[in-house]
Amino acid sequence: MDAPLLQIKQVSKHFGGFTALSGVSLDIARGERFGLIGPNGSGKTTLINCISGSLRNDAGSIRFENSEISGLAAYQRTRRGIARSFQIPRPFHTMSVLENLLVPSAYVVHLREAEAEAKAMEILSSIGLAGKAGVLASQLSQVELRKLELARAMAARPRLLISDEAMAGLAGAEVDEVLEILFDLNEKGIAIIMIEHIMQAVMRFSQRVVCLDAGRIICEGTPTEIVGNPEVQKAYLGA
Amino acid sequence: MKYWIGAALVVIAAFAAALSGMNEYFFYAAYIVLTFVVLSTAWNILGGYAGYVNFGTGAFFGLGSYSAVVLFKALEAPLFVQILAGAAIGAALGFGVGIMTLRLRGIFFAIATVAILFIMETFMVNWRYVGGATGLQLLRPEVMAPFDSYTRMLFVVMALLAVVAVSIARYIQVSWIGRGLRAIRDSEEAAECSGVPTLKLKLFACVVSGALMGAAGAPMPMYLSFIEPASSFSLNWGVSALAMPMIGGTGHWIGPVIGALLLGSIQQIVTVTISNEINVLVVGVLLVLFVVLAPDGIVGLFRKWTRRSSR
Amino acid sequence: MIFSFDLLFEAVLFGVLLGCFYAAVSIGLSVSFGLLDVPHVAHPALMVLGSYCTWLVASWGLDPILAGIILMPAFFALGVLIYRFYYETFEKRGTEAGVRGLAFFFGVAFIVEVGLILVFGVDQRTVAAPYIGSSWAIGEYRLPYRMLVAFGIALVLTAALTLYLSRTFTGRAIKAVAQDEPALRLMGANPVRIKQWAFGIATGVSALAGAMLIIVGPVEPALDRLYIGRTFCVVVLAGLGSMTGTLAAGLILGISESIVLMMLGASWAPAVAFGLLLIVLGIRPQGLFGR
């Protein structure tokens, strides 16, 4: 049975008088590569905060692997298989790169120390950070921090990974590096929601794209369909 | 293993000192310094490891003292029971304050601890059974053999309590609990999204911290033969319990111990030779200096120094 | 305990005056903590410092309110310095600023308090003025003139600050910096200078608040401890960032405290602010009008 991995139905979120999300509905299939775009302030981060549990949606339902998760705390959702990276990296800055990964290893996968270290080194090798395993997270460069964000999310063995502007501010080759990491992850069967402003990355990566504007979905389709859509162009360039 | 040998040595040394002919005054002062070892270690479990600052150490400490007095007055409970009760009540208070405010930002927890402090004091000021504002004199039972005086006995008791407290802190630090707390301190949101049950861990740290503070307060009325609200619930306990770990170093269990031994001893000297006001001033100035200039405390300075000299 | 509606009404009336006074002494914190997010637990200590400075200046023959106003520029400068130092040392680094910032202000509060003890001693200080000591009799009720004066200043101060924050460019920039710093940067304004200015204003206001404090009653160095409860209660109950809420919250606190004072006596009154604070934190931490 191919039920969607993530089902979002009519989700709304208000902050005081301001409506950040209004009646948002979408489905993510198992193993899908999904792009989420929209101008600044359109509600993308609010939406993924509602999915990951950092925020609670005011209305609507969010179902993951066929059970309702809107009432769960963020750590419970991570344990169920939803991981995310942060737009502005939030490393555990007093820990080394390796130790950063040991946190989800201990709290999500419940591995013992030796096994956790081995698995963590595997992940670090696969993304090119193995050499920095013992380095303090506070001493990493921007692109290394972005990779660490993804590595830490990977250590939680998710079935759904939300990548929040992992490439923001990165230069050409660095974008390709991160993109390759995401492709590799997807090959292992992990569904990925990518939020990006770098259009060529979204187009290359996504199988389906959704565009948000002012808290609503204004367009949904393949990358080519989205790019050609006049509504989307208007949203980005302004009325 | 080295640690346990060291701990055993400390306990043996304490017993030996208490049975020796050492000057009685040493035990008066050492008891207070050891109390601070327990308080700063307890503070650090929540403040250093998890990053939630408690200003109201006096509330937990004073509550421990007062519950000991109540048990002693009502049931003639022995010291051992008083200490356990102090721990239990301190834990309960930690749970209560924690469940109310640990969901919120750190500063709200900190202010709530001040609130608890004042409310406790007001409550005890108005409770005639424990002597109200003027306090209560206590008639101590016979001191237990083989000790000659109460001060010596309580010195050993507090040394044992200090070893217990530091052992608990050390266990938490090296365990997966400690890693979770550190993750919370470094980035609570990322910790939550990495599967760490942040509220539960914070509550745990708050309860353990409160229990140790309450336990430390329990022998105090016996030490003084006296109890009264103003000094039991003074904000001064809070500033010392906070300054000592921050000066010693908050990341490692030895930091609060160093801070307490150092600052506690300085305090004893200053209070006796100069004044109590200058004592508080010294604590405040040292706190600000270390927070600004050496945020990783003495442990941090030591680490930097050894790294530099190994090049 | 004698209960009568007359007593209750007088308590409420007194509570209104007291409440506006509490609002006025908390308004500096509404700006520094409510708007700027600075963990300023030393705010009451600086206010008590203002009281003592007022006492000094007033001892040269000046009216205490005038003394407070004269002190405002000096305290403004002090506030700018403190914020600058706080920003350079803690806020800029971002990461562990939480614990260190709190510990820093806690330490500063203690240093100020002990400094006052060393310079002035622990005894209480008061000021004298024509309006201190007598009361205005309306019918059966007596309203102390000093409370009426504090009430008046409080209203003027609150109104002035609220207008400043909503009508002037700098004032609105201050409110904006709390809500959307990046946007402000894009507009060409320097957030650090705005926050500095705001903190200066908050501290300058504390000088006048200190003057009111010593007009309303005697002061002693340890008074800051009690006022941590009162000021934070008002600011949290109002809701962070709400100026008008400060007045409402102050009134709620003032009236509650006054009624408790009447019914249970002075030994319970200090706990009211702290108790109310805990209740607010427990059931509605965003306060009445919070963001």
PDB file of N, CA, C and O in Angstrom, chain B residues 164-226:
ATOM      1  N   VAL B 164      29.064  12.632  47.933  1.00  0.00           N
ATOM      2  CA  VAL B 164      27.865  12.141  47.249  1.00  0.00           C
ATOM      3  C   VAL B 164      27.479  13.092  46.118  1.00  0.00           C
ATOM      4  O   VAL B 164      27.238  12.683  44.978  1.00  0.00           O
ATOM      5  N   ALA B 165      27.428  14.384  46.419  1.00  0.00           N
ATOM      6  CA  ALA B 165      27.014  15.378  45.429  1.00  0.00           C
ATOM      7  C   ALA B 165      27.947  15.370  44.224  1.00  0.00           C
ATOM      8  O   ALA B 165      27.497  15.341  43.068  1.00  0.00           O
ATOM      9  N   VAL B 166      29.242  15.386  44.474  1.00  0.00           N
ATOM     10  CA  VAL B 166      30.197  15.437  43.375  1.00  0.00           C
ATOM     11  C   VAL B 166      30.126  14.137  42.555  1.00  0.00           C
ATOM     12  O   VAL B 166      30.221  14.164  41.328  1.00  0.00           O
ATOM     13  N   SER B 167      29.924  13.008  43.232  1.00  0.00           N
ATOM     14  CA  SER B 167      29.808  11.749  42.506  1.00  0.00           C
ATOM     15  C   SER B 167      28.602  11.757  41.582  1.00  0.00           C
ATOM     16  O   SER B 167      28.674  11.300  40.441  1.00  0.00           O
ATOM     17  N   ILE B 168      27.488  12.291  42.074  1.00  0.00           N
ATOM     18  CA  ILE B 168      26.295  12.380  41.235  1.00  0.00           C
ATOM     19  C   ILE B 168      26.559  13.290  40.044  1.00  0.00           C
ATOM     20  O   ILE B 168      26.233  12.962  38.901  1.00  0.00           O
ATOM     21  N   ALA B 169      27.181  14.434  40.298  1.00  0.00           N
ATOM     22  CA  ALA B 169      27.455  15.381  39.215  1.00  0.00           C
ATOM     23  C   ALA B 169      28.377  14.750  38.179  1.00  0.00           C
ATOM     24  O   ALA B 169      28.190  14.915  36.972  1.00  0.00           O
ATOM     25  N   ARG B 170      29.358  14.031  38.668  1.00  0.00           N
ATOM     26  CA  ARG B 170      30.303  13.385  37.745  1.00  0.00           C
ATOM     27  C   ARG B 170      29.599  12.346  36.894  1.00  0.00           C
ATOM     28  O   ARG B 170      29.814  12.267  35.675  1.00  0.00           O
ATOM     29  N   TYR B 171      28.735  11.563  37.524  1.00  0.00           N
ATOM     30  CA  TYR B 171      28.013  10.542  36.758  1.00  0.00           C
ATOM     31  C   TYR B 171      27.163  11.184  35.663  1.00  0.00           C
ATOM     32  O   TYR B 171      27.178  10.767  34.513  1.00  0.00           O
ATOM     33  N   ILE B 172      26.428  12.233  36.069  1.00  0.00           N
ATOM     34  CA  ILE B 172      25.585  12.902  35.081  1.00  0.00           C
ATOM     35  C   ILE B 172      26.432  13.444  33.932  1.00  0.00           C
ATOM     36  O   ILE B 172      26.090  13.313  32.758  1.00  0.00           O
ATOM     37  N   GLN B 173      27.553  14.042  34.294  1.00  0.00           N
ATOM     38  CA  GLN B 173      28.381  14.680  33.279  1.00  0.00           C
ATOM     39  C   GLN B 173      28.841  13.700  32.216  1.00  0.00           C
ATOM     40  O   GLN B 173      28.804  14.005  31.029  1.00  0.00           O
ATOM     41  N   VAL B 174      29.308  12.509  32.632  1.00  0.00           N
ATOM     42  CA  VAL B 174      29.892  11.593  31.647  1.00  0.00           C
ATOM     43  C   VAL B 174      28.846  10.714  30.977  1.00  0.00           C
ATOM     44  O   VAL B 174      29.122  10.058  29.993  1.00  0.00           O
ATOM     45  N   SER B 175      27.633  10.711  31.496  1.00  0.00           N
ATOM     46  CA  SER B 175      26.625   9.829  30.928  1.00  0.00           C
ATOM     47  C   SER B 175      25.929  10.491  29.751  1.00  0.00           C
ATOM     48  O   SER B 175      26.153  11.647  29.435  1.00  0.00           O
ATOM     49  N   TRP B 176      25.030   9.733  29.126  1.00  0.00           N
ATOM     50  CA  TRP B 176      24.279  10.271  28.000  1.00  0.00           C
ATOM     51  C   TRP B 176      23.370  11.406  28.464  1.00  0.00           C
ATOM     52  O   TRP B 176      23.019  12.298  27.692  1.00  0.00           O
ATOM     53  N   ILE B 177      23.014  11.396  29.758  1.00  0.00           N
ATOM     54  CA  ILE B 177      22.213  12.500  30.290  1.00  0.00           C
ATOM     55  C   ILE B 177      22.990  13.798  30.158  1.00  0.00           C
ATOM     56  O   ILE B 177      22.465  14.832  29.726  1.00  0.00           O
ATOM     57  N   GLY B 178      24.264  13.725  30.524  1.00  0.00           N
ATOM     58  CA  GLY B 178      25.105  14.915  30.459  1.00  0.00           C
ATOM     59  C   GLY B 178      25.234  15.436  29.036  1.00  0.00           C
ATOM     60  O   GLY B 178      25.221  16.641  28.803  1.00  0.00           O
ATOM     61  N   ARG B 179      25.349  14.500  28.092  1.00  0.00           N
ATOM     62  CA  ARG B 179      25.461  14.941  26.700  1.00  0.00           C
ATOM     63  C   ARG B 179      24.191  15.633  26.263  1.00  0.00           C
ATOM     64  O   ARG B 179      24.211  16.655  25.581  1.00  0.00           O
ATOM     65  N   GLY B 180      23.054  15.097  26.679  1.00  0.00           N
ATOM     66  CA  GLY B 180      21.782  15.727  26.351  1.00  0.00           C
ATOM     67  C   GLY B 180      21.673  17.123  26.964  1.00  0.00           C
ATOM     68  O   GLY B 180      21.233  18.072  26.309  1.00  0.00           O
ATOM     69  N   LEU B 181      22.111  17.259  28.224  1.00  0.00           N
ATOM     70  CA  LEU B 181      22.049  18.560  28.887  1.00  0.00           C
ATOM     71  C   LEU B 181      22.939  19.565  28.165  1.00  0.00           C
ATOM     72  O   LEU B 181      22.573  20.726  27.978  1.00  0.00           O
ATOM     73  N   ARG B 182      24.120  19.101  27.764  1.00  0.00           N
ATOM     74  CA  ARG B 182      25.033  19.993  27.054  1.00  0.00           C
ATOM     75  C   ARG B 182      24.431  20.417  25.725  1.00  0.00           C
ATOM     76  O   ARG B 182      24.551  21.565  25.300  1.00  0.00           O
ATOM     77  N   ALA B 183      23.744  19.487  25.068  1.00  0.00           N
ATOM     78  CA  ALA B 183      23.085  19.834  23.807  1.00  0.00           C
ATOM     79  C   ALA B 183      22.026  20.900  24.056  1.00  0.00           C
ATOM     80  O   ALA B 183      21.890  21.853  23.287  1.00  0.00           O
ATOM     81  N   ILE B 184      21.293  20.749  25.154  1.00  0.00           N
ATOM     82  CA  ILE B 184      20.279  21.743  25.500  1.00  0.00           C
ATOM     83  C   ILE B 184      20.922  23.084  25.710  1.00  0.00           C
ATOM     84  O   ILE B 184      20.447  24.124  25.245  1.00  0.00           O
ATOM     85  N   ARG B 185      22.044  23.100  26.419  1.00  0.00           N
ATOM     86  CA  ARG B 185      22.708  24.364  26.698  1.00  0.00           C
ATOM     87  C   ARG B 185      23.242  25.006  25.423  1.00  0.00           C
ATOM     88  O   ARG B 185      23.141  26.210  25.233  1.00  0.00           O
ATOM     89  N   ASP B 186      23.789  24.192  24.530  1.00  0.00           N
ATOM     90  CA  ASP B 186      24.381  24.743  23.313  1.00  0.00           C
ATOM     91  C   ASP B 186      23.318  25.235  22.344  1.00  0.00           C
ATOM     92  O   ASP B 186      23.461  26.285  21.731  1.00  0.00           O
ATOM     93  N   SER B 187      22.261  24.475  22.163  1.00  0.00           N
ATOM     94  CA  SER B 187      21.193  24.900  21.281  1.00  0.00           C
ATOM     95  C   SER B 187      19.965  24.067  21.563  1.00  0.00           C
ATOM     96  O   SER B 187      19.835  22.950  21.069  1.00  0.00           O
ATOM     97  N   GLU B 188      19.067  24.627  22.348  1.00  0.00           N
ATOM     98  CA  GLU B 188      17.933  23.845  22.812  1.00  0.00           C
ATOM     99  C   GLU B 188      17.059  23.384  21.646  1.00  0.00           C
ATOM    100  O   GLU B 188      16.576  22.251  21.636  1.00  0.00           O
ATOM    101  N   GLU B 189      16.871  24.273  20.663  1.00  0.00           N
ATOM    102  CA  GLU B 189      16.002  23.907  19.549  1.00  0.00           C
ATOM    103  C   GLU B 189      16.595  22.742  18.763  1.00  0.00           C
ATOM    104  O   GLU B 189      15.890  21.808  18.396  1.00  0.00           O
ATOM    105  N   ALA B 190      17.917  22.817  18.508  1.00  0.00           N
ATOM    106  CA  ALA B 190      18.558  21.735  17.766  1.00  0.00           C
ATOM    107  C   ALA B 190      18.537  20.449  18.572  1.00  0.00           C
ATOM    108  O   ALA B 190      18.397  19.358  18.013  1.00  0.00           O
ATOM    109  N   ALA B 191      18.669  20.574  19.893  1.00  0.00           N
ATOM    110  CA  ALA B 191      18.633  19.381  20.742  1.00  0.00           C
ATOM    111  C   ALA B 191      17.278  18.702  20.620  1.00  0.00           C
ATOM    112  O   ALA B 191      17.179  17.494  20.452  1.00  0.00           O
ATOM    113  N   GLU B 192      16.227  19.495  20.710  1.00  0.00           N
ATOM    114  CA  GLU B 192      14.878  18.948  20.614  1.00  0.00           C
ATOM    115  C   GLU B 192      14.705  18.233  19.276  1.00  0.00           C
ATOM    116  O   GLU B 192      14.136  17.149  19.208  1.00  0.00           O
ATOM    117  N   CYS B 193      15.210  18.846  18.195  1.00  0.00           N
ATOM    118  CA  CYS B 193      15.075  18.231  16.879  1.00  0.00           C
ATOM    119  C   CYS B 193      16.065  17.088  16.671  1.00  0.00           C
ATOM    120  O   CYS B 193      16.028  16.417  15.642  1.00  0.00           O
ATOM    121  N   SER B 194      16.955  16.871  17.635  1.00  0.00           N
ATOM    122  CA  SER B 194      17.843  15.716  17.556  1.00  0.00           C
ATOM    123  C   SER B 194      17.350  14.610  18.464  1.00  0.00           C
ATOM    124  O   SER B 194      18.071  13.672  18.778  1.00  0.00           O
ATOM    125  N   GLY B 195      16.117  14.727  18.915  1.00  0.00           N
ATOM    126  CA  GLY B 195      15.522  13.665  19.694  1.00  0.00           C
ATOM    127  C   GLY B 195      15.674  13.791  21.201  1.00  0.00           C
ATOM    128  O   GLY B 195      15.265  12.907  21.941  1.00  0.00           O
ATOM    129  N   VAL B 196      16.260  14.891  21.671  1.00  0.00           N
ATOM    130  CA  VAL B 196      16.453  15.048  23.107  1.00  0.00           C
ATOM    131  C   VAL B 196      15.158  15.538  23.745  1.00  0.00           C
ATOM    132  O   VAL B 196      14.621  16.556  23.342  1.00  0.00           O
ATOM    133  N   PRO B 197      14.632  14.816  24.740  1.00  0.00           N
ATOM    134  CA  PRO B 197      13.403  15.264  25.411  1.00  0.00           C
ATOM    135  C   PRO B 197      13.748  16.388  26.378  1.00  0.00           C
ATOM    136  O   PRO B 197      13.942  16.177  27.574  1.00  0.00           O
ATOM    137  N   THR B 198      13.828  17.618  25.842  1.00  0.00           N
ATOM    138  CA  THR B 198      14.440  18.716  26.580  1.00  0.00           C
ATOM    139  C   THR B 198      13.744  19.000  27.906  1.00  0.00           C
ATOM    140  O   THR B 198      14.397  19.170  28.935  1.00  0.00           O
ATOM    141  N   LEU B 199      12.426  19.035  27.908  1.00  0.00           N
ATOM    142  CA  LEU B 199      11.741  19.369  29.157  1.00  0.00           C
ATOM    143  C   LEU B 199      12.021  18.318  30.224  1.00  0.00           C
ATOM    144  O   LEU B 199      12.314  18.634  31.372  1.00  0.00           O
ATOM    145  N   LYS B 200      11.960  17.050  29.839  1.00  0.00           N
ATOM    146  CA  LYS B 200      12.187  15.983  30.820  1.00  0.00           C
ATOM    147  C   LYS B 200      13.594  16.058  31.405  1.00  0.00           C
ATOM    148  O   LYS B 200      13.783  15.911  32.610  1.00  0.00           O
ATOM    149  N   LEU B 201      14.580  16.297  30.536  1.00  0.00           N
ATOM    150  CA  LEU B 201      15.952  16.357  31.032  1.00  0.00           C
ATOM    151  C   LEU B 201      16.158  17.551  31.948  1.00  0.00           C
ATOM    152  O   LEU B 201      16.838  17.463  32.966  1.00  0.00           O
ATOM    153  N   LYS B 202      15.580  18.707  31.547  1.00  0.00           N
ATOM    154  CA  LYS B 202      15.722  19.897  32.384  1.00  0.00           C
ATOM    155  C   LYS B 202      15.078  19.669  33.740  1.00  0.00           C
ATOM    156  O   LYS B 202      15.623  20.053  34.787  1.00  0.00           O
ATOM    157  N   LEU B 203      13.908  19.042  33.738  1.00  0.00           N
ATOM    158  CA  LEU B 203      13.223  18.747  34.986  1.00  0.00           C
ATOM    159  C   LEU B 203      14.080  17.833  35.852  1.00  0.00           C
ATOM    160  O   LEU B 203      14.201  18.033  37.060  1.00  0.00           O
ATOM    161  N   PHE B 204      14.664  16.834  35.229  1.00  0.00           N
ATOM    162  CA  PHE B 204      15.517  15.905  35.963  1.00  0.00           C
ATOM    163  C   PHE B 204      16.657  16.652  36.648  1.00  0.00           C
ATOM    164  O   PHE B 204      16.906  16.496  37.840  1.00  0.00           O
ATOM    165  N   ALA B 205      17.324  17.511  35.859  1.00  0.00           N
ATOM    166  CA  ALA B 205      18.447  18.269  36.416  1.00  0.00           C
ATOM    167  C   ALA B 205      17.971  19.168  37.544  1.00  0.00           C
ATOM    168  O   ALA B 205      18.642  19.310  38.572  1.00  0.00           O
ATOM    169  N   CYS B 206      16.803  19.778  37.368  1.00  0.00           N
ATOM    170  CA  CYS B 206      16.270  20.700  38.377  1.00  0.00           C
ATOM    171  C   CYS B 206      15.931  19.946  39.662  1.00  0.00           C
ATOM    172  O   CYS B 206      16.190  20.434  40.758  1.00  0.00           O
ATOM    173  N   VAL B 207      15.365  18.747  39.514  1.00  0.00           N
ATOM    174  CA  VAL B 207      15.000  17.958  40.684  1.00  0.00           C
ATOM    175  C   VAL B 207      16.244  17.497  41.443  1.00  0.00           C
ATOM    176  O   VAL B 207      16.317  17.612  42.677  1.00  0.00           O
ATOM    177  N   VAL B 208      17.238  17.001  40.719  1.00  0.00           N
ATOM    178  CA  VAL B 208      18.476  16.546  41.372  1.00  0.00           C
ATOM    179  C   VAL B 208      19.165  17.714  42.062  1.00  0.00           C
ATOM    180  O   VAL B 208      19.602  17.616  43.216  1.00  0.00           O
ATOM    181  N   SER B 209      19.231  18.842  41.350  1.00  0.00           N
ATOM    182  CA  SER B 209      19.852  20.039  41.906  1.00  0.00           C
ATOM    183  C   SER B 209      19.146  20.463  43.191  1.00  0.00           C
ATOM    184  O   SER B 209      19.768  20.709  44.226  1.00  0.00           O
ATOM    185  N   GLY B 210      17.808  20.521  43.129  1.00  0.00           N
ATOM    186  CA  GLY B 210      17.032  20.929  44.294  1.00  0.00           C
ATOM    187  C   GLY B 210      17.207  19.982  45.466  1.00  0.00           C
ATOM    188  O   GLY B 210      17.311  20.400  46.620  1.00  0.00           O
ATOM    189  N   ALA B 211      17.238  18.680  45.165  1.00  0.00           N
ATOM    190  CA  ALA B 211      17.388  17.690  46.225  1.00  0.00           C
ATOM    191  C   ALA B 211      18.710  17.879  46.967  1.00  0.00           C
ATOM    192  O   ALA B 211      18.754  17.867  48.206  1.00  0.00           O
ATOM    193  N   LEU B 212      19.793  18.081  46.216  1.00  0.00           N
ATOM    194  CA  LEU B 212      21.098  18.243  46.861  1.00  0.00           C
ATOM    195  C   LEU B 212      21.148  19.521  47.683  1.00  0.00           C
ATOM    196  O   LEU B 212      21.721  19.553  48.775  1.00  0.00           O
ATOM    197  N   MET B 213      20.528  20.586  47.166  1.00  0.00           N
ATOM    198  CA  MET B 213      20.512  21.845  47.921  1.00  0.00           C
ATOM    199  C   MET B 213      19.709  21.694  49.204  1.00  0.00           C
ATOM    200  O   MET B 213      20.088  22.200  50.267  1.00  0.00           O
ATOM    201  N   GLY B 214      18.584  20.997  49.108  1.00  0.00           N
ATOM    202  CA  GLY B 214      17.774  20.784  50.296  1.00  0.00           C
ATOM    203  C   GLY B 214      18.513  19.949  51.324  1.00  0.00           C
ATOM    204  O   GLY B 214      18.479  20.220  52.524  1.00  0.00           O
ATOM    205  N   ALA B 215      19.211  18.920  50.836  1.00  0.00           N
ATOM    206  CA  ALA B 215      19.977  18.075  51.750  1.00  0.00           C
ATOM    207  C   ALA B 215      21.066  18.880  52.456  1.00  0.00           C
ATOM    208  O   ALA B 215      21.327  18.692  53.642  1.00  0.00           O
ATOM    209  N   ALA B 216      21.690  19.796  51.729  1.00  0.00           N
ATOM    210  CA  ALA B 216      22.758  20.610  52.315  1.00  0.00           C
ATOM    211  C   ALA B 216      22.226  21.532  53.393  1.00  0.00           C
ATOM    212  O   ALA B 216      22.931  21.894  54.331  1.00  0.00           O
ATOM    213  N   GLY B 217      20.953  21.906  53.258  1.00  0.00           N
ATOM    214  CA  GLY B 217      20.383  22.824  54.235  1.00  0.00           C
ATOM    215  C   GLY B 217      19.999  22.158  55.534  1.00  0.00           C
ATOM    216  O   GLY B 217      19.956  22.792  56.585  1.00  0.00           O
ATOM    217  N   ALA B 218      19.750  20.848  55.470  1.00  0.00           N
ATOM    218  CA  ALA B 218      19.197  20.165  56.639  1.00  0.00           C
ATOM    219  C   ALA B 218      20.079  20.227  57.894  1.00  0.00           C
ATOM    220  O   ALA B 218      19.565  20.474  58.989  1.00  0.00           O
ATOM    221  N   PRO B 219      21.406  20.024  57.802  1.00  0.00           N
ATOM    222  CA  PRO B 219      22.199  20.050  59.036  1.00  0.00           C
ATOM    223  C   PRO B 219      22.451  21.447  59.595  1.00  0.00           C
ATOM    224  O   PRO B 219      22.939  21.593  60.714  1.00  0.00           O
ATOM    225  N   MET B 220      22.124  22.464  58.785  1.00  0.00           N
ATOM    226  CA  MET B 220      22.461  23.840  59.187  1.00  0.00           C
ATOM    227  C   MET B 220      21.884  24.253  60.539  1.00  0.00           C
ATOM    228  O   MET B 220      22.581  24.855  61.356  1.00  0.00           O
ATOM    229  N   PRO B 221      20.590  23.951  60.816  1.00  0.00           N
ATOM    230  CA  PRO B 221      20.048  24.357  62.122  1.00  0.00           C
ATOM    231  C   PRO B 221      20.803  23.722  63.292  1.00  0.00           C
ATOM    232  O   PRO B 221      20.965  24.347  64.328  1.00  0.00           O
ATOM    233  N   MET B 222      21.275  22.498  63.082  1.00  0.00           N
ATOM    234  CA  MET B 222      22.048  21.845  64.132  1.00  0.00           C
ATOM    235  C   MET B 222      23.396  22.525  64.298  1.00  0.00           C
ATOM    236  O   MET B 222      23.922  22.640  65.406  1.00  0.00           O
ATOM    237  N   TYR B 223      23.940  22.966  63.194  1.00  0.00           N
ATOM    238  CA  TYR B 223      25.240  23.634  63.221  1.00  0.00           C
ATOM    239  C   TYR B 223      25.154  24.934  64.010  1.00  0.00           C
ATOM    240  O   TYR B 223      26.042  25.277  64.777  1.00  0.00           O
ATOM    241  N   LEU B 224      24.051  25.660  63.796  1.00  0.00           N
ATOM    242  CA  LEU B 224      23.912  26.970  64.434  1.00  0.00           C
ATOM    243  C   LEU B 224      23.182  26.915  65.765  1.00  0.00           C
ATOM    244  O   LEU B 224      23.228  27.871  66.532  1.00  0.00           O
ATOM    245  N   SER B 225      22.490  25.815  66.048  1.00  0.00           N
ATOM    246  CA  SER B 225      21.549  25.709  67.174  1.00  0.00           C
ATOM    247  C   SER B 225      20.468  26.760  67.053  1.00  0.00           C
ATOM    248  O   SER B 225      19.858  27.169  68.030  1.00  0.00           O
ATOM    249  N   PHE B 226      20.228  27.193  65.838  1.00  0.00           N
ATOM    250  CA  PHE B 226      19.361  28.349  65.669  1.00  0.00           C
ATOM    251  C   PHE B 226      18.892  28.377  64.225  1.00  0.00           C
ATOM    252  O   PHE B 226      19.593  27.913  63.334  1.00  0.00           O
TER     253      PHE B 226
END
